[in-house]
PDB file of C-alpha atoms in Angstrom:
ATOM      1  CA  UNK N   1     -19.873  -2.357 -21.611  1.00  0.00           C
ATOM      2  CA  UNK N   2     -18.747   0.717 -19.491  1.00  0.00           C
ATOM      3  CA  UNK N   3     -21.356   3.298 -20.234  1.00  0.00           C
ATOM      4  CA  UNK N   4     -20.186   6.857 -22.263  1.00  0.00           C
ATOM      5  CA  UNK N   5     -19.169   9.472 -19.866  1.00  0.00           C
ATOM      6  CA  UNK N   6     -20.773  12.895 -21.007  1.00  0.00           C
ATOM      7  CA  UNK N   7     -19.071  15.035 -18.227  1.00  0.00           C
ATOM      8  CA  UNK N   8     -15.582  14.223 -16.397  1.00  0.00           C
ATOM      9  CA  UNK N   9     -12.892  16.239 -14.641  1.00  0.00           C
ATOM     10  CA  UNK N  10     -10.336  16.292 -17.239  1.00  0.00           C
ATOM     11  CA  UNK N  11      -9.583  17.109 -21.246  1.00  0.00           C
ATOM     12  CA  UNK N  12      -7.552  14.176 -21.629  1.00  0.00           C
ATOM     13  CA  UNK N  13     -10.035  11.274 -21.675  1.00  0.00           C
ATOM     14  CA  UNK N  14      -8.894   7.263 -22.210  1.00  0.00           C
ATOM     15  CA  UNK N  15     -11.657   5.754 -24.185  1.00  0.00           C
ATOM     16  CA  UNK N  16     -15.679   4.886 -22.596  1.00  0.00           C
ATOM     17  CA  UNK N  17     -14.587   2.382 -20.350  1.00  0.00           C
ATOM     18  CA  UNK N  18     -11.466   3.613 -18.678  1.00  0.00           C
ATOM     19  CA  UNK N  19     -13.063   6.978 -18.336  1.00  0.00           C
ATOM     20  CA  UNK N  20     -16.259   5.383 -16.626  1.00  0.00           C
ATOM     21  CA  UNK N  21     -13.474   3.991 -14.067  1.00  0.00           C
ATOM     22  CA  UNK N  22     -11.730   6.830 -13.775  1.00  0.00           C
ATOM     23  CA  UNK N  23     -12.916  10.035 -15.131  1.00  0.00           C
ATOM     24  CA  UNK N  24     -10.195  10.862 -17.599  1.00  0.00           C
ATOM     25  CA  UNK N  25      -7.048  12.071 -16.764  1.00  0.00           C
ATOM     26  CA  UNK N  26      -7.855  15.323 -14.374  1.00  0.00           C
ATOM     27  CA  UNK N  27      -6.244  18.580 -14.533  1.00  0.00           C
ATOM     28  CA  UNK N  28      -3.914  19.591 -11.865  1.00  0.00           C
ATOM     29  CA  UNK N  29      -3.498  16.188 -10.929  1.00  0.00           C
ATOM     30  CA  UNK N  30      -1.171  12.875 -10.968  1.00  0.00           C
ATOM     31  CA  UNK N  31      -2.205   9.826 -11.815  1.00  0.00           C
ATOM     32  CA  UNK N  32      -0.891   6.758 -10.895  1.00  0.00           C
ATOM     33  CA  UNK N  33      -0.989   3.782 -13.238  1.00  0.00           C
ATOM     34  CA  UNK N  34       1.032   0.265 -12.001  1.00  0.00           C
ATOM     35  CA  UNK N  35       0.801  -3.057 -12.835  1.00  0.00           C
ATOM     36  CA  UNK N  36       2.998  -5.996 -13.970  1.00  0.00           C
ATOM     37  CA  UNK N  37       4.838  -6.041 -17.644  1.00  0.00           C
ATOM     38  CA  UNK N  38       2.182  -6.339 -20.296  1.00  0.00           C
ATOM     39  CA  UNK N  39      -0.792  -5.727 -18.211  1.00  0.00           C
ATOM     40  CA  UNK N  40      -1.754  -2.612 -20.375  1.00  0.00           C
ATOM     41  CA  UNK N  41       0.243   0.364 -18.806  1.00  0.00           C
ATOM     42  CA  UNK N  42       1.914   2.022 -22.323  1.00  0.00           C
ATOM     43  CA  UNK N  43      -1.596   1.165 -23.733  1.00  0.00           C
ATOM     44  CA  UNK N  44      -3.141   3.439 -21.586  1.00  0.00           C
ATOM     45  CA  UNK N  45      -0.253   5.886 -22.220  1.00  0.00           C
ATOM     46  CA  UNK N  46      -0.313   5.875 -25.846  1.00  0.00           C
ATOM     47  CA  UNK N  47      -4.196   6.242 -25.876  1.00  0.00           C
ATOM     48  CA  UNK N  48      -4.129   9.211 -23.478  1.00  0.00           C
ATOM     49  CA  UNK N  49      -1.384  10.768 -25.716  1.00  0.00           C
ATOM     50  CA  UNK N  50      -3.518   9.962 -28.879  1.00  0.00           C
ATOM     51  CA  UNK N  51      -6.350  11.878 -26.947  1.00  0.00           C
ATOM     52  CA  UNK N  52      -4.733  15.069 -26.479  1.00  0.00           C
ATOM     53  CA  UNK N  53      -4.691  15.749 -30.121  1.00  0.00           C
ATOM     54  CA  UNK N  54      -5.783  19.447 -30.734  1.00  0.00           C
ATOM     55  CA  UNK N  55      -5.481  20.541 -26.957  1.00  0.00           C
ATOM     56  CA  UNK N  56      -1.664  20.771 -27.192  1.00  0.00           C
ATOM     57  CA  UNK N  57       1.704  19.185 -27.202  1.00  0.00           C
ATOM     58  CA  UNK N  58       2.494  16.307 -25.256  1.00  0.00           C
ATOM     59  CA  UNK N  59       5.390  15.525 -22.940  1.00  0.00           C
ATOM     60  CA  UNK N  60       6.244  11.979 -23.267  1.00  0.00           C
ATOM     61  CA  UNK N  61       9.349  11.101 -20.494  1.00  0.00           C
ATOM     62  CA  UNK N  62       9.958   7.222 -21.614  1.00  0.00           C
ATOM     63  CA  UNK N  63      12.581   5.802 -19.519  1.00  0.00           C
ATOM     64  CA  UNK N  64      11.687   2.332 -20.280  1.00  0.00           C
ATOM     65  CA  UNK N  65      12.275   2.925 -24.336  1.00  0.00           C
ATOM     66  CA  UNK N  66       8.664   1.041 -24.888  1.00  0.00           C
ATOM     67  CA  UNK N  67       7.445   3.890 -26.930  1.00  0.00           C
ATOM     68  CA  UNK N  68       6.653   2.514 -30.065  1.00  0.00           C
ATOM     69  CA  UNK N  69       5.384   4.463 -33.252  1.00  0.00           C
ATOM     70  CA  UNK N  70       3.707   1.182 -34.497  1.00  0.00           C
ATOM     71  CA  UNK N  71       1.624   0.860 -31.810  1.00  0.00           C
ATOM     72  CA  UNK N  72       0.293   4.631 -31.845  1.00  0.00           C
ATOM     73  CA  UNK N  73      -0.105   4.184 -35.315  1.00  0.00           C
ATOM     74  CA  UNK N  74      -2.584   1.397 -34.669  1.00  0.00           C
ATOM     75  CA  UNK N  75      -4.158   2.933 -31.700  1.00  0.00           C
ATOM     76  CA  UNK N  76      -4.458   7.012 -33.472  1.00  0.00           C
ATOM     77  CA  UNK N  77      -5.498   5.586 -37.252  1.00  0.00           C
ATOM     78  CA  UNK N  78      -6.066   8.260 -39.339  1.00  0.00           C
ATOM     79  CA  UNK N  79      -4.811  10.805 -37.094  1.00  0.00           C
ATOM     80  CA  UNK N  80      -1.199   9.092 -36.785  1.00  0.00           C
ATOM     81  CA  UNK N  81       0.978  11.497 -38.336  1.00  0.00           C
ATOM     82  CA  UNK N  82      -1.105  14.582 -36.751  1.00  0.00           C
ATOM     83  CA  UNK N  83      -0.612  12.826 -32.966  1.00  0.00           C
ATOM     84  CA  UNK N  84       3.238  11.640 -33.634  1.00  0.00           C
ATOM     85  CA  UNK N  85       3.879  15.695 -34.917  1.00  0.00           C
ATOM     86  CA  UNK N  86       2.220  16.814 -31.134  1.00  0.00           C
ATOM     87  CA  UNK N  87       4.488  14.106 -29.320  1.00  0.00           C
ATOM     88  CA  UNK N  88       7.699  15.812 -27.783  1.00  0.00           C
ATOM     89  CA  UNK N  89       9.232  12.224 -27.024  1.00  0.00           C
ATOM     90  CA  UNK N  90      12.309  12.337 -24.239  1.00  0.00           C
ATOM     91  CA  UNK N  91      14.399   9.069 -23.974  1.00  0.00           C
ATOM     92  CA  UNK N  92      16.965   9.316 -20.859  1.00  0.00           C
ATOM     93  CA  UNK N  93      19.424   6.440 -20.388  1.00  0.00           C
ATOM     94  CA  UNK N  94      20.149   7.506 -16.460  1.00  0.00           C
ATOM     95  CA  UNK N  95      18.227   8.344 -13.938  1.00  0.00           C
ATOM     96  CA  UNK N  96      20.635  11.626 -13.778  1.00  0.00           C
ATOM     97  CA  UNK N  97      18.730  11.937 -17.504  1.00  0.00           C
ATOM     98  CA  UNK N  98      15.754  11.465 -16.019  1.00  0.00           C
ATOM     99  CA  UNK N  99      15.932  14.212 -13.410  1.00  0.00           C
ATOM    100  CA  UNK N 100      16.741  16.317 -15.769  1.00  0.00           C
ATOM    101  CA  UNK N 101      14.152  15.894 -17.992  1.00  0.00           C
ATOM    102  CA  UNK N 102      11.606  16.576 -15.311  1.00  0.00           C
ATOM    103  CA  UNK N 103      13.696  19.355 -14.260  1.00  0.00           C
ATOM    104  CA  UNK N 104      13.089  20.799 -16.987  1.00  0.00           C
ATOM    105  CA  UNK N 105       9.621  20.911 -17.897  1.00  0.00           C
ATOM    106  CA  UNK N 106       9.003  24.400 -16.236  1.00  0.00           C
ATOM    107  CA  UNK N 107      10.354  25.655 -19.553  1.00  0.00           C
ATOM    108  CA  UNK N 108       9.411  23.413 -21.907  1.00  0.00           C
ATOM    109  CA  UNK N 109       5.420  24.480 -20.456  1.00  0.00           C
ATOM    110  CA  UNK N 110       6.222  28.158 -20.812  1.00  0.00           C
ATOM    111  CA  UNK N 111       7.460  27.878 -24.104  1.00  0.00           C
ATOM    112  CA  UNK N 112       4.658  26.029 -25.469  1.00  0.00           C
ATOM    113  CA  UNK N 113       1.207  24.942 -24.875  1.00  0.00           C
ATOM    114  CA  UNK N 114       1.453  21.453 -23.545  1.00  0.00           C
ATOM    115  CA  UNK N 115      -1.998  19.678 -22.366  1.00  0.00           C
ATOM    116  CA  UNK N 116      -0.636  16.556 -20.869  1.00  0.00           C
ATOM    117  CA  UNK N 117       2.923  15.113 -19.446  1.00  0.00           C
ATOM    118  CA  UNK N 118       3.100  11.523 -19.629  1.00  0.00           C
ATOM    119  CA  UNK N 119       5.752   9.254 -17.443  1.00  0.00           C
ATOM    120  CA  UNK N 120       6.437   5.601 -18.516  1.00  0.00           C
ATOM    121  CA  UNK N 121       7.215   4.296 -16.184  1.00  0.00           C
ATOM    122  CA  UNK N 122       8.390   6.558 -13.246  1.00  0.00           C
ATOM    123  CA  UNK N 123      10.803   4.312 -11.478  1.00  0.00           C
ATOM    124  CA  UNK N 124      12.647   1.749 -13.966  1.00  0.00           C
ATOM    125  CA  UNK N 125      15.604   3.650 -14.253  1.00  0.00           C
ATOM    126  CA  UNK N 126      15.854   4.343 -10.314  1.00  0.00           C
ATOM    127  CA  UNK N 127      15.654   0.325  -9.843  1.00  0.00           C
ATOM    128  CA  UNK N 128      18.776   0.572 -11.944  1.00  0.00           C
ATOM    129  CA  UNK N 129      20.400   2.564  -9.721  1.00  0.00           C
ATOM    130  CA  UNK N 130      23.421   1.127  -7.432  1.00  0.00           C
ATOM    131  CA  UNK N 131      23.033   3.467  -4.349  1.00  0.00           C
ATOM    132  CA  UNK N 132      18.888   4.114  -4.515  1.00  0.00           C
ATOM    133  CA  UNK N 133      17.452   6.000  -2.108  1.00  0.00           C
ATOM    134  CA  UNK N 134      13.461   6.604  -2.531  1.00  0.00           C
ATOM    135  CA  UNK N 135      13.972  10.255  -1.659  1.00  0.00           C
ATOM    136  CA  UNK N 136      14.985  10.753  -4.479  1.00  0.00           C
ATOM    137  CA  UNK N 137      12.073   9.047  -5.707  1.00  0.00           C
ATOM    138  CA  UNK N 138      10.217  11.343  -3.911  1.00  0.00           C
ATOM    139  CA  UNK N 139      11.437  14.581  -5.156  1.00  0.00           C
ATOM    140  CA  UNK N 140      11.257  13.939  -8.875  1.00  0.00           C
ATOM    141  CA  UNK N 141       7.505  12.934  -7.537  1.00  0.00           C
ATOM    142  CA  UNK N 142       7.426  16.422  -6.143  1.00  0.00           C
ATOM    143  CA  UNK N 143       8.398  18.315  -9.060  1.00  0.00           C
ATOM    144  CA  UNK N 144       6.004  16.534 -11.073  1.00  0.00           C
ATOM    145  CA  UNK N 145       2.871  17.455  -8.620  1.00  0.00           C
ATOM    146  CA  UNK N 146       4.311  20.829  -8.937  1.00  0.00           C
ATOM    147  CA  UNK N 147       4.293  20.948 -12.479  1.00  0.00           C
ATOM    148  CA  UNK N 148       0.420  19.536 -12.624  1.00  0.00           C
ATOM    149  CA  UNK N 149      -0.936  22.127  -9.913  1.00  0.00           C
ATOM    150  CA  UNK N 150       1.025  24.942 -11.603  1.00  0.00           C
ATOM    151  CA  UNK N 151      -0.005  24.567 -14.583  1.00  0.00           C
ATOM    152  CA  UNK N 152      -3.110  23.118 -14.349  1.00  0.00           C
ATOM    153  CA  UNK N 153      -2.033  19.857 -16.233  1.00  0.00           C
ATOM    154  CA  UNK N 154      -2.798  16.391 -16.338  1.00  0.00           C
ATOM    155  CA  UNK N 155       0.209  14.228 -15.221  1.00  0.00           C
ATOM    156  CA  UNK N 156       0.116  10.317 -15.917  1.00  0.00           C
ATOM    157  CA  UNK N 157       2.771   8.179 -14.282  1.00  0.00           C
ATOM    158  CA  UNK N 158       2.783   4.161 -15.299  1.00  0.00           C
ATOM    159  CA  UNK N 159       4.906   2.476 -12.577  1.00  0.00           C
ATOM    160  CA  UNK N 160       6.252  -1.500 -12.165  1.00  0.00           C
ATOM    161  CA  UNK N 161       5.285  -3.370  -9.450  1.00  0.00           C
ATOM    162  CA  UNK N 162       6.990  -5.885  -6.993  1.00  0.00           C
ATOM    163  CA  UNK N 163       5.548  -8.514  -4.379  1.00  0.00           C
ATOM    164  CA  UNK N 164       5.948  -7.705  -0.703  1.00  0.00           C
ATOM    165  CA  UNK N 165       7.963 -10.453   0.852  1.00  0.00           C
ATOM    166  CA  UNK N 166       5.838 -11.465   3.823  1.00  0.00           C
ATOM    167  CA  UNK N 167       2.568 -11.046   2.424  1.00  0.00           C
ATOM    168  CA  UNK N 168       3.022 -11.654  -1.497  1.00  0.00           C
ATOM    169  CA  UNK N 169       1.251  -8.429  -1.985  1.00  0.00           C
ATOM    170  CA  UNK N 170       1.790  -6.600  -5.417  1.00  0.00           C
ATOM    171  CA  UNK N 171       3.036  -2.659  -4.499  1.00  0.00           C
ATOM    172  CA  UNK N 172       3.665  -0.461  -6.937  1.00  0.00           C
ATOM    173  CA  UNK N 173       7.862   0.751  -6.714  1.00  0.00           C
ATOM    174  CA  UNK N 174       8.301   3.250  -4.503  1.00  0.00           C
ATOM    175  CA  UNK N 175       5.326   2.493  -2.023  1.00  0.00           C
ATOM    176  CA  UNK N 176       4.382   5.001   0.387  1.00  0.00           C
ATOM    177  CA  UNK N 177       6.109   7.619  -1.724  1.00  0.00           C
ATOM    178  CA  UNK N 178       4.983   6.632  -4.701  1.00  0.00           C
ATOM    179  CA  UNK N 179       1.495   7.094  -3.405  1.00  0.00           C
ATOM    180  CA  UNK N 180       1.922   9.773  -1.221  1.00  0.00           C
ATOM    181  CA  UNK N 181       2.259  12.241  -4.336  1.00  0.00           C
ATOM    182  CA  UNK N 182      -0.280  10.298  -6.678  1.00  0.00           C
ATOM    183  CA  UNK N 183      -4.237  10.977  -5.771  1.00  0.00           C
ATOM    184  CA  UNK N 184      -5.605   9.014  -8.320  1.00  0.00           C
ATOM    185  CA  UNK N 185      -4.408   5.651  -8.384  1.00  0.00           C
ATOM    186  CA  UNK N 186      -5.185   2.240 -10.035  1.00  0.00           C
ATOM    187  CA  UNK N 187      -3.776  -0.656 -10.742  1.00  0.00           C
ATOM    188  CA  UNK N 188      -3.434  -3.318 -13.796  1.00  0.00           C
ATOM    189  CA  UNK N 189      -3.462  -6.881 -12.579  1.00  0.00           C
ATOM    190  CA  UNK N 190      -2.974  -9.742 -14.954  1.00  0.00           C
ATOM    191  CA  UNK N 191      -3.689 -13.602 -14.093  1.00  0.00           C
ATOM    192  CA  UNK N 192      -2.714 -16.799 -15.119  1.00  0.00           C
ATOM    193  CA  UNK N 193      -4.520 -17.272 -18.265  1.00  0.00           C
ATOM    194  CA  UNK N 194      -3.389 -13.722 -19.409  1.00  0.00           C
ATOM    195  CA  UNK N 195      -6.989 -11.880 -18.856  1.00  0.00           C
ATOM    196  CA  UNK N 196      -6.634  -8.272 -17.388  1.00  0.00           C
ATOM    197  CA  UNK N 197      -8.570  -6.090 -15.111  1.00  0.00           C
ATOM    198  CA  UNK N 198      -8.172  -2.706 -13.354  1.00  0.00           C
ATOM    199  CA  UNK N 199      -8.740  -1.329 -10.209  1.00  0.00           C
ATOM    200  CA  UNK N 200      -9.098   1.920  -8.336  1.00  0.00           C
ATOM    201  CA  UNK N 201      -7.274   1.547  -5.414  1.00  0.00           C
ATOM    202  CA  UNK N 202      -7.626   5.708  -4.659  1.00  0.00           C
ATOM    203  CA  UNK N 203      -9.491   8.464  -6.234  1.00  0.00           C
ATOM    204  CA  UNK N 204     -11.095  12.057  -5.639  1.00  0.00           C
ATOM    205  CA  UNK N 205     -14.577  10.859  -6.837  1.00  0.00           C
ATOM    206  CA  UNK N 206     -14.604   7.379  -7.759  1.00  0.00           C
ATOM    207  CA  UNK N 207     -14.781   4.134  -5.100  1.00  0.00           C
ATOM    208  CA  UNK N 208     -12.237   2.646  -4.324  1.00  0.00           C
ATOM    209  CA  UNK N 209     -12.415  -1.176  -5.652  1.00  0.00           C
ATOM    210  CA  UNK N 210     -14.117   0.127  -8.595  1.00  0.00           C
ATOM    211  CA  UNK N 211     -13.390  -2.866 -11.146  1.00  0.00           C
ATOM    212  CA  UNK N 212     -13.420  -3.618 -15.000  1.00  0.00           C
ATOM    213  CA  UNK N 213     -12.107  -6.335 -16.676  1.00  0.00           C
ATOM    214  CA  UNK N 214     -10.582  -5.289 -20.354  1.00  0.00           C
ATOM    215  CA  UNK N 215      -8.398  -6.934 -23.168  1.00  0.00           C
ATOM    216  CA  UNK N 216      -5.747  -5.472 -25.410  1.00  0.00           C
ATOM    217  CA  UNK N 217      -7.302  -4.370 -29.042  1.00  0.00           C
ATOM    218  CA  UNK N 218      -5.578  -3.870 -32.025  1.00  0.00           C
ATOM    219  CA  UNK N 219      -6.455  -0.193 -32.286  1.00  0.00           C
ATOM    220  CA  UNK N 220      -6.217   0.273 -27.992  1.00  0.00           C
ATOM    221  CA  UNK N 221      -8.548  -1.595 -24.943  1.00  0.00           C
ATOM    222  CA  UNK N 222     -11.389  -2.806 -24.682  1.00  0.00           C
ATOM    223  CA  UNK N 223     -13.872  -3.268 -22.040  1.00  0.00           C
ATOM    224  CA  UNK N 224     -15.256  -7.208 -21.229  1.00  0.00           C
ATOM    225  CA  UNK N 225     -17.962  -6.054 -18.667  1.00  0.00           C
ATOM    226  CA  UNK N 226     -19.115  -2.859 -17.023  1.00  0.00           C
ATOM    227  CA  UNK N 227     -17.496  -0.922 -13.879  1.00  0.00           C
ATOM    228  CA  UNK N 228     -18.786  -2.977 -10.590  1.00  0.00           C
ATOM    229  CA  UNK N 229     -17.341  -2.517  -7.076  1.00  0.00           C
ATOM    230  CA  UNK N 230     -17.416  -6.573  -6.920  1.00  0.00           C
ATOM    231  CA  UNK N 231     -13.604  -6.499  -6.999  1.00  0.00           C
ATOM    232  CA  UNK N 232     -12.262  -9.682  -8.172  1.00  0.00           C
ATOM    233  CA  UNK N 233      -9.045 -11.527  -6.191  1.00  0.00           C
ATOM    234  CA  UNK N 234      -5.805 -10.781  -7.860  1.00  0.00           C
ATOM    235  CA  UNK N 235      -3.620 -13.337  -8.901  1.00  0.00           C
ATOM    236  CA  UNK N 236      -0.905 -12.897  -6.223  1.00  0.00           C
ATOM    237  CA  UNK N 237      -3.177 -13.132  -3.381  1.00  0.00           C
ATOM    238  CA  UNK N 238      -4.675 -16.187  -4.054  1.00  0.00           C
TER     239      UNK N 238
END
């Protein structure tokens, strides 16, 4: 499996093998998690969030409403009631809601000590949205990369997915904007016989391609291989 990783560039780590693939959630910095429904994303979430116990509060923005205090309960153990106490959950309805709520971390960061700001997922509630218009996509992104580099914070976005029309390509919502603001990026892919894998597409010290397949666990993920740069083909492309 993915071998331990003694030294990487942020507090917030996921567990052996998603740290091996992507050194942790790093300080200052956005990361960018997309992939279809139930390919792992608010996994990965909950496990970071879990992680951060003892290093501070966490912001959790969760537009989708898939927060679920079962499933952190499974993933945290012992440590449940410890991690769901250093949760400051925020459930908008609107994407108005939702730009305020990022609005307003500047003073929910200077009021407390907060070690990580978790997104999930970014751009559900804009989807909703009658009139959309990615700018404004693009500034919530803004404040958010802000917020990280300010403060010196890990930020983790999850984001949904759609396939590109003329080349059946999976993007993550949002596309160039999403990723202009995002410099660690990887995706979740899922194929037909439900087994999972994740992929750097971008990243400050890792290849991109990186690979590792993984399953869901009762208690969080687990890896079926170790990191290889022999990328496999995902499902959409074939």
């Amino acid at each position: 499996m993915c071998r331990p990783v003694p030294e990487v560039c942020g507090m917030i780590l996921f567990n052996n093998c998603f740290d091996d693939l992507t050194d942790g959630l790093c300080e200052g910095v956005v990361t960018h998690i997309y992939g279809p429904p139930a390919s792992g994303k608010t996994n990965l979430a909950l496990i970071a969030t879990a992680n951060a116990l003892g290093q501070g509060k966490v912001v959790y923005i969760d537009p989708e409403g898939g927060f679920s205090a079962a499933r952190l309960k499974q993933i945290s153990g012992e440590k449940f009631e410890d991690v769901l106490n250093n949760t400051l959950l925020v459930e908008p309805t609107t994407f108005d809601e939702q730009k305020l709520s990022i609005a307003r971390l500047d003073e929910v960061i200077t009021s407390m000590k907060i070690s990580l700001v978790v997104v999930d997922s970014i751009a559900m509630l804009y989807r909703m949205e009658e009139d959309k218009d990615v700018r404004m996509l693009g500034r919530i992104l803004a404040q958010l990369l802000r917020a990280a580099r300010k403060y010196n914070l890990p930020v983790l976005l999850t984001n949904q997915v759609y396939s590109e029309y003329d080349t059946n390509r999976i993007r993550p919502i949002g596309g160039q904007i999403s990723e202009y603001f995002t410099k660690n990026v990887v995706e979740l892919c899922r194929r037909d016989d439900n087994s999972r894998y994740a992929v750097v597409r971008r990243h400050m010290t890792k290849p991109e391609g990186l690979t590792v397949e993984f399953k869901i666990t009762r208690s969080g993920v687990k890896a079926l291989n170790e990191c290889r740069l022999d990328q496999p083909t995902p499902a959409a492309d074939k």
